[in-house]
mmCIF file of C-alpha atoms in Angstrom:
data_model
loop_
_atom_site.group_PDB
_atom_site.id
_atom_site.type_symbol
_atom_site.label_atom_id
_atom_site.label_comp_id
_atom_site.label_asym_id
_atom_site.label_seq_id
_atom_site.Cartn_x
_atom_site.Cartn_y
_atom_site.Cartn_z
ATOM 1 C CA UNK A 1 -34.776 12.670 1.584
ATOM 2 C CA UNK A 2 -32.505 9.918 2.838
ATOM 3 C CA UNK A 3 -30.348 11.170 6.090
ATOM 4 C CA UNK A 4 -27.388 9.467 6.587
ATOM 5 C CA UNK A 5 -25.962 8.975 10.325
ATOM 6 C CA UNK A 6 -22.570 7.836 11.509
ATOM 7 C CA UNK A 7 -24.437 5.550 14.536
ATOM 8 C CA UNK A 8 -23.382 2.297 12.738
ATOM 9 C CA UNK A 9 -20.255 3.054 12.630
ATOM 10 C CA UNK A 10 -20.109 3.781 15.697
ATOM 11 C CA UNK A 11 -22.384 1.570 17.080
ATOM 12 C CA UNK A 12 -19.748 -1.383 15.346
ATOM 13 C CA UNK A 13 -16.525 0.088 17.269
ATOM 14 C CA UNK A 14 -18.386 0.326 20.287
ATOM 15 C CA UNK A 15 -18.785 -3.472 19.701
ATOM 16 C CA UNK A 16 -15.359 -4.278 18.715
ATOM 17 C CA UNK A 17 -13.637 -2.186 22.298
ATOM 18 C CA UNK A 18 -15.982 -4.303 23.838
ATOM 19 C CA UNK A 19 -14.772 -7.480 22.429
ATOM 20 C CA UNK A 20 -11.105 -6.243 22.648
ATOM 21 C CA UNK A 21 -11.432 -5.874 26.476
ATOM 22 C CA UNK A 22 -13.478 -8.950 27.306
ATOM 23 C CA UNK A 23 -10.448 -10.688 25.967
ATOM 24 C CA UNK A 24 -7.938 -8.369 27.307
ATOM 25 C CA UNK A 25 -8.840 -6.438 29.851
ATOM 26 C CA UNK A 26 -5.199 -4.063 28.906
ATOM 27 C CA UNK A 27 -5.563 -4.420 25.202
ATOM 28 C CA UNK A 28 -6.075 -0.498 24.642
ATOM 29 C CA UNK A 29 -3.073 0.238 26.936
ATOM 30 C CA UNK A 30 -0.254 -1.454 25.366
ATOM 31 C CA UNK A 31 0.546 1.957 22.840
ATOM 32 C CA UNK A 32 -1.472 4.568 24.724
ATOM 33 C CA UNK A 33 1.787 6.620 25.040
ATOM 34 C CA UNK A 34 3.632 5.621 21.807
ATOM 35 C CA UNK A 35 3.936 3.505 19.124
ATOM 36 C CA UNK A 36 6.087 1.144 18.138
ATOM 37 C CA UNK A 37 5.156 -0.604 14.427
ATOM 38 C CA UNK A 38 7.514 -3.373 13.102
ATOM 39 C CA UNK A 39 6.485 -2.459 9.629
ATOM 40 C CA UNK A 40 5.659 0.641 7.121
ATOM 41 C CA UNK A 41 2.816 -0.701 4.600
ATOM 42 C CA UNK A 42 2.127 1.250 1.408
ATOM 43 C CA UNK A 43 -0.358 0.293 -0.034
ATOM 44 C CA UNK A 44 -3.734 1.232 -2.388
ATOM 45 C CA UNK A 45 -6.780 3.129 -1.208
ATOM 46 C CA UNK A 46 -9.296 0.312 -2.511
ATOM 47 C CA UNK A 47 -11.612 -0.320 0.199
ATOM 48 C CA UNK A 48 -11.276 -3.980 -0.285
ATOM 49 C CA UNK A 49 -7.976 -4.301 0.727
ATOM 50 C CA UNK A 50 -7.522 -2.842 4.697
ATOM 51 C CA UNK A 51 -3.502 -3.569 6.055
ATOM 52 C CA UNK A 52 -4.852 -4.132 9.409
ATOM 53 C CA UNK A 53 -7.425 -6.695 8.300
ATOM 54 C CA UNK A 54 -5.770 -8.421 5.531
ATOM 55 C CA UNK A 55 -2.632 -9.034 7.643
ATOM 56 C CA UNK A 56 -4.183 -9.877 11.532
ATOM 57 C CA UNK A 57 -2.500 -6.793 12.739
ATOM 58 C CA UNK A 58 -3.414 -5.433 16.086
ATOM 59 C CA UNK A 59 -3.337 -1.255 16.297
ATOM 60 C CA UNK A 60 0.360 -0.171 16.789
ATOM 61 C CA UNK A 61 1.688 -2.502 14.725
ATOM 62 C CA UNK A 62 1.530 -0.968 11.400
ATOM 63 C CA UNK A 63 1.967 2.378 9.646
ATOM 64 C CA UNK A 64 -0.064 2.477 6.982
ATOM 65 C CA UNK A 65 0.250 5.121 4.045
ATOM 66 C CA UNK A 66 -2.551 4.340 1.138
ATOM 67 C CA UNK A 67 -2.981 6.121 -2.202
ATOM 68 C CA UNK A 68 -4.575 5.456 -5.937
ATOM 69 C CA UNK A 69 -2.923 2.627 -7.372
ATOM 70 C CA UNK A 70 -0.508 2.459 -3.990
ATOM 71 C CA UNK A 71 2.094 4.741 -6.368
ATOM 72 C CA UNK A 72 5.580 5.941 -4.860
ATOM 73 C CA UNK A 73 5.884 9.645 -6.324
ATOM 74 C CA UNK A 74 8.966 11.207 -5.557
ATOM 75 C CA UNK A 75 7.889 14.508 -5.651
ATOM 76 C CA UNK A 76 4.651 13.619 -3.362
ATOM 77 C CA UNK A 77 5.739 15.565 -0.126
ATOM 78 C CA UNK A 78 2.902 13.186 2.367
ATOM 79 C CA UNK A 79 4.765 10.098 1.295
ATOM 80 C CA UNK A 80 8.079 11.241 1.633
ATOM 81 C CA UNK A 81 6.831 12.469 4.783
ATOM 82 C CA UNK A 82 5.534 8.928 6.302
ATOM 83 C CA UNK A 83 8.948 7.485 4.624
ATOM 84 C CA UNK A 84 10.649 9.432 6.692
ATOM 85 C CA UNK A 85 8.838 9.466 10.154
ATOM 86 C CA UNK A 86 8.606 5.485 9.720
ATOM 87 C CA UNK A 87 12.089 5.066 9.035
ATOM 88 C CA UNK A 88 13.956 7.618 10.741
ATOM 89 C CA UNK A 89 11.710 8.286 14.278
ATOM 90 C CA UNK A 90 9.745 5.470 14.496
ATOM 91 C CA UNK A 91 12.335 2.624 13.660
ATOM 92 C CA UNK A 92 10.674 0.023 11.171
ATOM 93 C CA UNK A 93 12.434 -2.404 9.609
ATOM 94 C CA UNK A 94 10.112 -3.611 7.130
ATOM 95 C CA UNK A 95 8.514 -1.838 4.493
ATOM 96 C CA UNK A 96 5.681 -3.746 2.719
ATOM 97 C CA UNK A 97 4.643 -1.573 -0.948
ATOM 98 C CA UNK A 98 1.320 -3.528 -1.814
ATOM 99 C CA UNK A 99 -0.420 -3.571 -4.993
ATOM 100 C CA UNK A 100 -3.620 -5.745 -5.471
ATOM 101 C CA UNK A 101 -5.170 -7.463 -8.697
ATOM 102 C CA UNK A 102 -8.038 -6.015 -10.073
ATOM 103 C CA UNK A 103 -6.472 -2.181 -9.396
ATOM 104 C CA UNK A 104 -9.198 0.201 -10.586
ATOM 105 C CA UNK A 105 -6.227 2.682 -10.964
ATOM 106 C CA UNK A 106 -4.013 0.149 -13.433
ATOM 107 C CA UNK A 107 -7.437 -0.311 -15.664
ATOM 108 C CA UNK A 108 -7.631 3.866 -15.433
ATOM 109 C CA UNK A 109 -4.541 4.184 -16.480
ATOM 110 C CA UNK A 110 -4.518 1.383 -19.081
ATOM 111 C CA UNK A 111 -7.723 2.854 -20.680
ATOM 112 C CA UNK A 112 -6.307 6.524 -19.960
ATOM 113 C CA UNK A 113 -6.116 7.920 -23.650
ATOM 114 C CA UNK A 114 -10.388 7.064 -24.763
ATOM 115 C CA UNK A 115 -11.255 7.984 -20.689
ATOM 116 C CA UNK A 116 -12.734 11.402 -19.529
ATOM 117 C CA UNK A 117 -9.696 11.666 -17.568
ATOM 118 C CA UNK A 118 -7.844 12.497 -20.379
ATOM 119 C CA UNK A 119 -9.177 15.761 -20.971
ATOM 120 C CA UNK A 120 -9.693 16.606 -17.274
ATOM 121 C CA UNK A 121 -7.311 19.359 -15.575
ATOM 122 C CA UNK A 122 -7.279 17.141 -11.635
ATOM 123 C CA UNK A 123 -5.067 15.894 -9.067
ATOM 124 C CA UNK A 124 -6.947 12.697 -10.124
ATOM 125 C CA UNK A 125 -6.146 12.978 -14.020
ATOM 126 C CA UNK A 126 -2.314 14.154 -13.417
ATOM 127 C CA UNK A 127 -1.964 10.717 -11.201
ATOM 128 C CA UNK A 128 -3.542 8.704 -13.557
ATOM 129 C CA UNK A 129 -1.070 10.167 -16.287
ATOM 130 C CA UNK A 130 1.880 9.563 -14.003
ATOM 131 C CA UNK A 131 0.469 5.702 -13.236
ATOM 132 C CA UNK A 132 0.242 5.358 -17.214
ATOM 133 C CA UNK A 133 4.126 6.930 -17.729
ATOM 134 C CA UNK A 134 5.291 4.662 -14.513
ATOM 135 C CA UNK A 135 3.635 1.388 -16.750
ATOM 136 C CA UNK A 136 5.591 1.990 -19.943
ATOM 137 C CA UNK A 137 6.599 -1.543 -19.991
ATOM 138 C CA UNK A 138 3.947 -2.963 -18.647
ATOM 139 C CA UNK A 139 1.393 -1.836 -21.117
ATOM 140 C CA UNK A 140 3.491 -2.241 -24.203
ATOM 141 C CA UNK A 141 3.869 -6.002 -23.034
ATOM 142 C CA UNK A 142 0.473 -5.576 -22.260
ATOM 143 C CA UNK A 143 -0.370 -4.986 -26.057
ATOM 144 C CA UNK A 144 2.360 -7.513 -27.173
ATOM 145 C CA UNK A 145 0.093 -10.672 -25.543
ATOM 146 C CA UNK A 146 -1.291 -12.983 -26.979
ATOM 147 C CA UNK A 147 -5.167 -12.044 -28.026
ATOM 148 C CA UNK A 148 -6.060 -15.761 -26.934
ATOM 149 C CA UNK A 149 -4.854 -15.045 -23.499
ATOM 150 C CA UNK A 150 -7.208 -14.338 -20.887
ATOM 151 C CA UNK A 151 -7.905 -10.399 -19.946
ATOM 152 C CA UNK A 152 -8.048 -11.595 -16.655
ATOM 153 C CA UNK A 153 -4.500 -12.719 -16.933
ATOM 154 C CA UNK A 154 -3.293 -9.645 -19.070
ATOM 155 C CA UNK A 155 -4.476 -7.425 -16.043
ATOM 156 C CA UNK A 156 -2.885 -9.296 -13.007
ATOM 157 C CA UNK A 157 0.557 -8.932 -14.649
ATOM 158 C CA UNK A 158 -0.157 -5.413 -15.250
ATOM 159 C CA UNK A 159 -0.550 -4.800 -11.836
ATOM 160 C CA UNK A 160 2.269 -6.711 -10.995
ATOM 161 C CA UNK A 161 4.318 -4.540 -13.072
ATOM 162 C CA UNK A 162 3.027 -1.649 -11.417
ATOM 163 C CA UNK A 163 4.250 -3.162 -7.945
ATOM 164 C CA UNK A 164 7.801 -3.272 -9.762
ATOM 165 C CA UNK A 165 7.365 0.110 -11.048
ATOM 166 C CA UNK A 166 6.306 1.601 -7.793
ATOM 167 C CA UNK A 167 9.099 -0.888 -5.739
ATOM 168 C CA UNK A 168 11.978 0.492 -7.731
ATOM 169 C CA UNK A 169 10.940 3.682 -6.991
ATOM 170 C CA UNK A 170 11.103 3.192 -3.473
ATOM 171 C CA UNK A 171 13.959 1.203 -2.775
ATOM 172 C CA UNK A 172 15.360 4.406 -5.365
ATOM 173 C CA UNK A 173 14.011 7.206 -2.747
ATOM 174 C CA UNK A 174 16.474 9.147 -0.462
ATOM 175 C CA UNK A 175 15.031 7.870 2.718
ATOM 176 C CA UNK A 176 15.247 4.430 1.961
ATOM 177 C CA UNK A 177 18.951 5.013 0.153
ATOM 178 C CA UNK A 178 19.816 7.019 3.068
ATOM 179 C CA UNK A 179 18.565 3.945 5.827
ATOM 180 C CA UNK A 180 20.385 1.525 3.715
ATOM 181 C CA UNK A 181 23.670 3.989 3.384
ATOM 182 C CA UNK A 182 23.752 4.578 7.068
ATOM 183 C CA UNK A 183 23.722 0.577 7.925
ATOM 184 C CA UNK A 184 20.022 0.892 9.011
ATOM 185 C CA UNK A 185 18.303 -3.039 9.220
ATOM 186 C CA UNK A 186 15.415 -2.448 6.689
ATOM 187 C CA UNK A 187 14.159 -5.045 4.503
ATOM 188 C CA UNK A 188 11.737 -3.735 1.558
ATOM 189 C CA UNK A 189 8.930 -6.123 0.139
ATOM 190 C CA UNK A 190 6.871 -5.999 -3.388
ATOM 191 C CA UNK A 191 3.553 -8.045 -2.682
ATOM 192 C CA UNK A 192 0.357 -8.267 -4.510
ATOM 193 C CA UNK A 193 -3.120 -9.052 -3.258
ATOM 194 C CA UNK A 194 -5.386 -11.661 -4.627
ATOM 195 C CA UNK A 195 -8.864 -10.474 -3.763
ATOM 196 C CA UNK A 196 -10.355 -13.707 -4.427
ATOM 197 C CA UNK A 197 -8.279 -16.248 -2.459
ATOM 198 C CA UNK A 198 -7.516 -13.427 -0.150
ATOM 199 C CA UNK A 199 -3.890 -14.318 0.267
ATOM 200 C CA UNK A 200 -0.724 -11.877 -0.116
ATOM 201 C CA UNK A 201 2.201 -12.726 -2.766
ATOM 202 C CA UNK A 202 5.942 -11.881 -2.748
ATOM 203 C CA UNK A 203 7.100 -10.260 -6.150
ATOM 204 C CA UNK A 204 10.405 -8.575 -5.147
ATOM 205 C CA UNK A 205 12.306 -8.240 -2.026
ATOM 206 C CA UNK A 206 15.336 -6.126 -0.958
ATOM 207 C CA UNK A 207 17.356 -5.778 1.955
ATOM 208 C CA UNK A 208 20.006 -3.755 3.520
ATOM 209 C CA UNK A 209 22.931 -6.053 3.284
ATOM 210 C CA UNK A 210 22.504 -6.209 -0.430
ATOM 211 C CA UNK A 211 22.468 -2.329 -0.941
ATOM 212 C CA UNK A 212 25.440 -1.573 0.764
ATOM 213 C CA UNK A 213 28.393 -0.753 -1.447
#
């Protein structure tokens, strides 16, 4: 019988407070009584791509909302939710939606209609059913390639369609129309992730000035 413990992990933040406060003895005190993050980051629950990490961000400086396939559902109350705190109480001006090649929940969706999924009744299968409906375009483009091209290739635009899908979602959504309406400063970014160079890339960007009327 193999019993798992949570001492490494706690054994490795012990470590990391330690390091923190040999190099600044106040580092933990900056946000002990609030927070203040420049920037909202939406992004996918893929363990290999962490906001924090990715980006050099020290705690308090981003709020972070992750889901499958980093999807903007407007009927999905705990997104609406952090929309709204981030925007309206906490103050960001940025909002960063992030997608990331290789998705596991693009290639779920993409292979949907032959996966178990399909015939599934789950929160899981519904979301994978709403990815697929979200990538219309992107899969019927995805069909329309070239069959020399690489897979590879085929895939990382998929995913950057999803980022598009998901971005014009947001940018749609009442808190972010309502921000924008009021004269609010927030600028909203479409990156993607390359997990092999590790390095973030701009897709789509939009900012308050040009969604004012």
């Amino acid at each position: 019988m193999i019993v798992t413990t949570l001492k490494p992990l706690l054994a490795k933040n012990r470590s990391w407070a330690l390091q923190r406060r040999q190099r600044n003895p106040h580092y933990f005190e900056k946000y002990l009584h609030q927070q203040k993050p420049h920037s909202l980051w939406i992004g996918c629950s893929d363990s290999r791509v962490p906001a924090e990490v990715l980006t050099g961000a020290h705690p308090g400086e981003l709020f972070v909302h992750r889901n499958i396939a980093n999807m903007v559902v407007p009927d999905d109350d705990n997104l609406m939710s952090v929309l709204q705190y981030a925007i309206f109480y906490l103050g960001v001006q940025r909002i960063v939606l992030c997608g990331h090649y290789g998705c596991g929940g693009v290639q779920a969706a993409l292979g949907l209609p032959e996966s178990p999924l399909a015939k599934e009744e789950s929160a899981l299968a519904r979301r994978i059913a709403a990815l697929r409906r979200d990538l219309a375009q992107g899969l019927a483009a995805y069909r329309a390639a070239d069959a020399q091209e690489e897979e590879s290739d085929k895939l990382n635009r998929l995913v950057e369609a999803n980022v598009l899908a998901q971005f014009a979602q947001l940018t749609g959504s009442e808190p972010v129309r309502s921000a924008w309406q009021a004269g609010q400063t927030l600028d909203v970014f479409g990156c993607v992730y390359d997990l092999q160079s590790g390095h973030l890339k701009e897709l789509i960007q939009q900012s308050t000035e040009e969604s004012i009327p």
